[in-house]
Amino acid sequence: MIDLVNPFALPFMARALVTLLVLAVAAGTVGVIVNLRRLEFMSDGLTHAVFPGLVIGFIAAGSPGLLPGALVAALISAVLLSLLSRRSGDQNVIAIVLTSFFSLGIVVVSTMDGYSGQLTEMLFGRLLSVTDAQAVITAVLVAAAVLLVALTWRKQVFRAFDRSGSAAAGIRTTWLDIAANGAVAMFVVAAAAAVGTLLVLAVLIVPAASARLLTRTIAPAVVVATVIAALGSWLGLSLSWHLSIELDVQAAPGATVALTLVALYALAVVASLLLSKIRRVR
Amino acid sequence: MTGVTFEVQAGEAVALIGPNGAGKSTLLQALLGQLKHTAKRFEVPTGAGQIGLLPQRQSVTEDFPVTLQQVVTMGRIPHRGILWPSRDDRSGVQRALEEVGLWNLRKRRFGELSGGQRQRGLLARALASDPKLMLLDEPFNGLDAPSREQLIAIVRRLKARGVGFLITTHDIDLARQVTERTLLLNQKQIDFDETECALTLEQVQRVFDHHAVEIDGHTLATAEHHNEMHHGDVHGRPEDPEAP
């Protein structure tokens, strides 16, 4: 039986769980807006754009340089992507920004000695070596991201529902886009140290997508997405602990959490199919 | 697009008729302040929410997780900004929903409503901001006959209360049922006149020249009828000095 309680008596496991639970709050709010506004690809672009920031920050100041570097890169690219995609109105721009930033990061990191180890860390995070300071920064960034989304919530929903209607109502879309992308950027930075840039999307997108399947309106979706993200984090961490301690299989904790979230999504798909069957019968 | 001169009076409906690519959407966007223009005279209501838009149907995400009431509440955002709805907002939403006869369905998910109900719901959203001018973009597209009738009845009621309407449509018949005046457009202004006079067979043929648009022929005024009404004067020719 997988132990769901005792592993978290260890400080490094507790810190990992707390970090993920903090991220779960953003998964429920920022994630739902990403889902409604279909910003998944934009978010993917931001995760890649953050990467060279991590690398340059690390080269400039070692580990303490990671977060400031990522934050600068994320905010620059959030504004850049908002303005560019507004101009051209298509997703090619995102793909081009995404790949160019990512390549830049790889080129810079490949000039360093022993880069493959550092590369792995930046791509996949170090969930079990999150420090107290990092956990605090994560919490601050998540709070800022949630605040940004909360303040623009009704307008974001309006714009997601009906772009021309919201523009007609005088909603300034440029600022709204920068707010949404800025919130995603801060979330990406907050999560990058813990789960790595590549797995950020798992926490941001998968719980909200699951919640969308299970709920009919937005407010319950926020709650359900948060709960799913928290549950997946807890189960995933426990599973990873169980695998490595009991079965001696060294499973990367970040990726195990991501897979657990995907498994919960699969359950949500099944549940939503059953729900719609029941509704049809009634 | 140049040389367009028209006005919409309070309580009046003006039809905006032209083929695809005639500049109807461009004109609506300009009225909404979303496009730069070089009009010599340009007066629109500028207060918060004073222009309401009923967008084309395909611009709305139909499986979006919101109730009808939540959709209509969006119409109050110009008044409220980031704040949550007040009692005023809620009663405004209720009035708008009752206006279109959908108060009973307010808890229904928007995507589960019929096409006609959605259209009336979006109309209620535009009404919720207490507009002076309503822009209806192809409001009758894809609606069945009863839904059309309901929409027409609502427009008539609102006109009686002083709301002005600008309605883009392909449907000549509907234009004649609900509008007093018609702006015929095809890159430039073809005519702006009382609907009966603007929609003559020859003018409509000119506007829709080379465009595959179904026109219900027998509902059109004939050229003779037009001449009778105007005692033979030539209205709305491109060389007409009245249409700059």
Tab-separated table of N, CA and C in Angstrom, chain A residues 36 38 151 153-155 157-158 160-165 167-169 171 212 215-218, chain B residues 34 53 55 59-61 63-67 71 74 77-78 80 82-83 85 109-110 112 125:
chain	number	residue	atom	x	y	z
A	36	LEU	N	-10.120	28.519	-20.895
A	36	LEU	CA	-11.242	29.224	-21.532
A	36	LEU	C	-10.772	30.060	-22.715
A	38	ARG	N	-8.124	29.547	-24.436
A	38	ARG	CA	-7.330	28.728	-25.352
A	38	ARG	C	-5.922	29.279	-25.516
A	151	LEU	N	-8.232	40.143	-10.852
A	151	LEU	CA	-8.636	41.525	-11.131
A	151	LEU	C	-9.251	41.676	-12.516
A	153	TRP	N	-10.774	39.119	-14.101
A	153	TRP	CA	-11.507	37.875	-14.317
A	153	TRP	C	-12.699	38.017	-15.259
A	154	ARG	N	-13.606	38.942	-14.913
A	154	ARG	CA	-14.849	39.028	-15.687
A	154	ARG	C	-14.576	39.433	-17.137
A	155	LYS	N	-13.590	40.299	-17.298
A	155	LYS	CA	-13.259	40.715	-18.660
A	155	LYS	C	-12.592	39.585	-19.444
A	157	VAL	N	-13.174	36.432	-19.065
A	157	VAL	CA	-14.237	35.491	-19.424
A	157	VAL	C	-15.047	36.035	-20.604
A	158	PHE	N	-15.362	37.335	-20.541
A	158	PHE	CA	-16.114	37.973	-21.621
A	158	PHE	C	-15.342	37.832	-22.934
A	160	ALA	N	-13.042	35.706	-23.693
A	160	ALA	CA	-12.949	34.309	-24.108
A	160	ALA	C	-14.245	33.860	-24.772
A	161	PHE	N	-15.352	34.324	-24.230
A	161	PHE	CA	-16.665	33.894	-24.725
A	161	PHE	C	-16.932	34.477	-26.105
A	162	ASP	N	-16.600	35.752	-26.275
A	162	ASP	CA	-17.043	36.430	-27.481
A	162	ASP	C	-16.158	37.653	-27.688
A	163	ARG	N	-15.189	37.457	-28.566
A	163	ARG	CA	-14.171	38.468	-28.768
A	163	ARG	C	-14.745	39.784	-29.298
A	164	SER	N	-15.596	39.683	-30.331
A	164	SER	CA	-16.094	40.926	-30.920
A	164	SER	C	-17.054	41.630	-29.969
A	165	GLY	N	-17.828	40.846	-29.215
A	165	GLY	CA	-18.737	41.456	-28.247
A	165	GLY	C	-17.992	42.199	-27.163
A	167	ALA	N	-14.959	43.458	-27.369
A	167	ALA	CA	-14.327	44.644	-27.946
A	167	ALA	C	-15.368	45.744	-28.099
A	168	ALA	N	-16.597	45.348	-28.496
A	168	ALA	CA	-17.661	46.332	-28.663
A	168	ALA	C	-18.034	46.969	-27.331
A	169	ALA	N	-17.886	46.209	-26.246
A	169	ALA	CA	-18.216	46.744	-24.925
A	169	ALA	C	-17.103	47.640	-24.395
A	171	ILE	N	-13.831	46.915	-24.003
A	171	ILE	CA	-12.776	46.288	-23.208
A	171	ILE	C	-11.453	46.383	-23.952
A	212	ARG	N	-12.893	21.196	-16.691
A	212	ARG	CA	-13.816	21.612	-17.759
A	212	ARG	C	-14.746	20.467	-18.151
A	215	THR	N	-17.485	19.990	-15.039
A	215	THR	CA	-18.334	21.058	-14.531
A	215	THR	C	-19.067	21.743	-15.676
A	216	ARG	N	-20.148	22.435	-15.308
A	216	ARG	CA	-20.951	23.100	-16.324
A	216	ARG	C	-20.767	24.610	-16.336
A	217	THR	N	-20.284	25.139	-15.226
A	217	THR	CA	-20.014	26.583	-15.211
A	217	THR	C	-18.623	26.833	-14.628
A	218	ILE	N	-18.232	28.118	-14.616
A	218	ILE	CA	-16.833	28.428	-14.373
A	218	ILE	C	-16.446	28.341	-12.895
B	34	GLN	N	-13.398	50.932	-33.205
B	34	GLN	CA	-12.311	49.967	-33.312
B	34	GLN	C	-11.438	50.192	-34.540
B	53	LEU	N	-23.874	45.783	-29.155
B	53	LEU	CA	-23.630	45.003	-30.370
B	53	LEU	C	-24.203	43.607	-30.222
B	55	PRO	N	-23.354	40.468	-31.976
B	55	PRO	CA	-22.371	40.023	-32.971
B	55	PRO	C	-22.903	38.901	-33.842
B	59	SER	N	-19.226	34.128	-34.036
B	59	SER	CA	-18.154	34.678	-33.208
B	59	SER	C	-18.273	34.226	-31.755
B	60	VAL	N	-19.324	33.502	-31.429
B	60	VAL	CA	-19.524	33.085	-30.043
B	60	VAL	C	-19.160	31.611	-29.874
B	61	THR	N	-18.399	31.310	-28.810
B	61	THR	CA	-18.027	29.931	-28.513
B	61	THR	C	-19.223	29.228	-27.887
B	63	ASP	N	-19.845	26.076	-26.784
B	63	ASP	CA	-19.799	25.134	-25.658
B	63	ASP	C	-19.171	25.776	-24.420
B	64	PHE	N	-19.237	27.082	-24.357
B	64	PHE	CA	-18.597	27.802	-23.266
B	64	PHE	C	-19.363	27.576	-21.953
B	65	PRO	N	-18.626	27.341	-20.849
B	65	PRO	CA	-19.320	26.977	-19.606
B	65	PRO	C	-19.902	28.168	-18.850
B	66	VAL	N	-20.891	28.804	-19.413
B	66	VAL	CA	-21.571	29.896	-18.701
B	66	VAL	C	-23.071	29.736	-18.844
B	67	THR	N	-23.807	30.236	-17.858
B	67	THR	CA	-25.261	30.230	-17.961
B	67	THR	C	-25.701	31.470	-18.731
B	71	VAL	N	-24.027	35.254	-19.126
B	71	VAL	CA	-23.762	35.924	-20.400
B	71	VAL	C	-24.357	37.331	-20.391
B	74	MET	N	-22.486	39.893	-18.482
B	74	MET	CA	-21.318	40.461	-19.169
B	74	MET	C	-21.636	41.851	-19.725
B	77	ILE	N	-20.546	44.907	-17.761
B	77	ILE	CA	-19.122	45.181	-17.491
B	77	ILE	C	-18.733	46.628	-17.821
B	78	PRO	N	-19.261	47.229	-18.910
B	78	PRO	CA	-18.894	48.634	-19.155
B	78	PRO	C	-19.224	49.542	-17.977
B	80	ARG	N	-19.415	48.409	-14.696
B	80	ARG	CA	-18.862	47.938	-13.430
B	80	ARG	C	-17.360	47.738	-13.436
B	82	ILE	N	-14.047	46.019	-13.024
B	82	ILE	CA	-13.599	44.769	-12.409
B	82	ILE	C	-14.451	44.381	-11.213
B	83	LEU	N	-15.376	45.252	-10.799
B	83	LEU	CA	-16.149	44.959	-9.602
B	83	LEU	C	-17.185	43.879	-9.885
B	85	PRO	N	-20.973	42.244	-9.718
B	85	PRO	CA	-22.252	42.887	-10.007
B	85	PRO	C	-22.950	43.405	-8.745
B	109	ARG	N	-27.562	26.514	-19.339
B	109	ARG	CA	-26.258	26.766	-19.938
B	109	ARG	C	-26.439	27.333	-21.340
B	110	PHE	N	-25.637	28.361	-21.655
B	110	PHE	CA	-25.855	29.109	-22.893
B	110	PHE	C	-25.855	28.193	-24.114
B	112	GLU	N	-26.763	25.279	-24.445
B	112	GLU	CA	-27.892	24.354	-24.551
B	112	GLU	C	-29.152	25.032	-25.066
B	125	ARG	N	-27.959	40.692	-23.572
B	125	ARG	CA	-26.663	41.143	-23.072
B	125	ARG	C	-26.382	42.573	-23.543
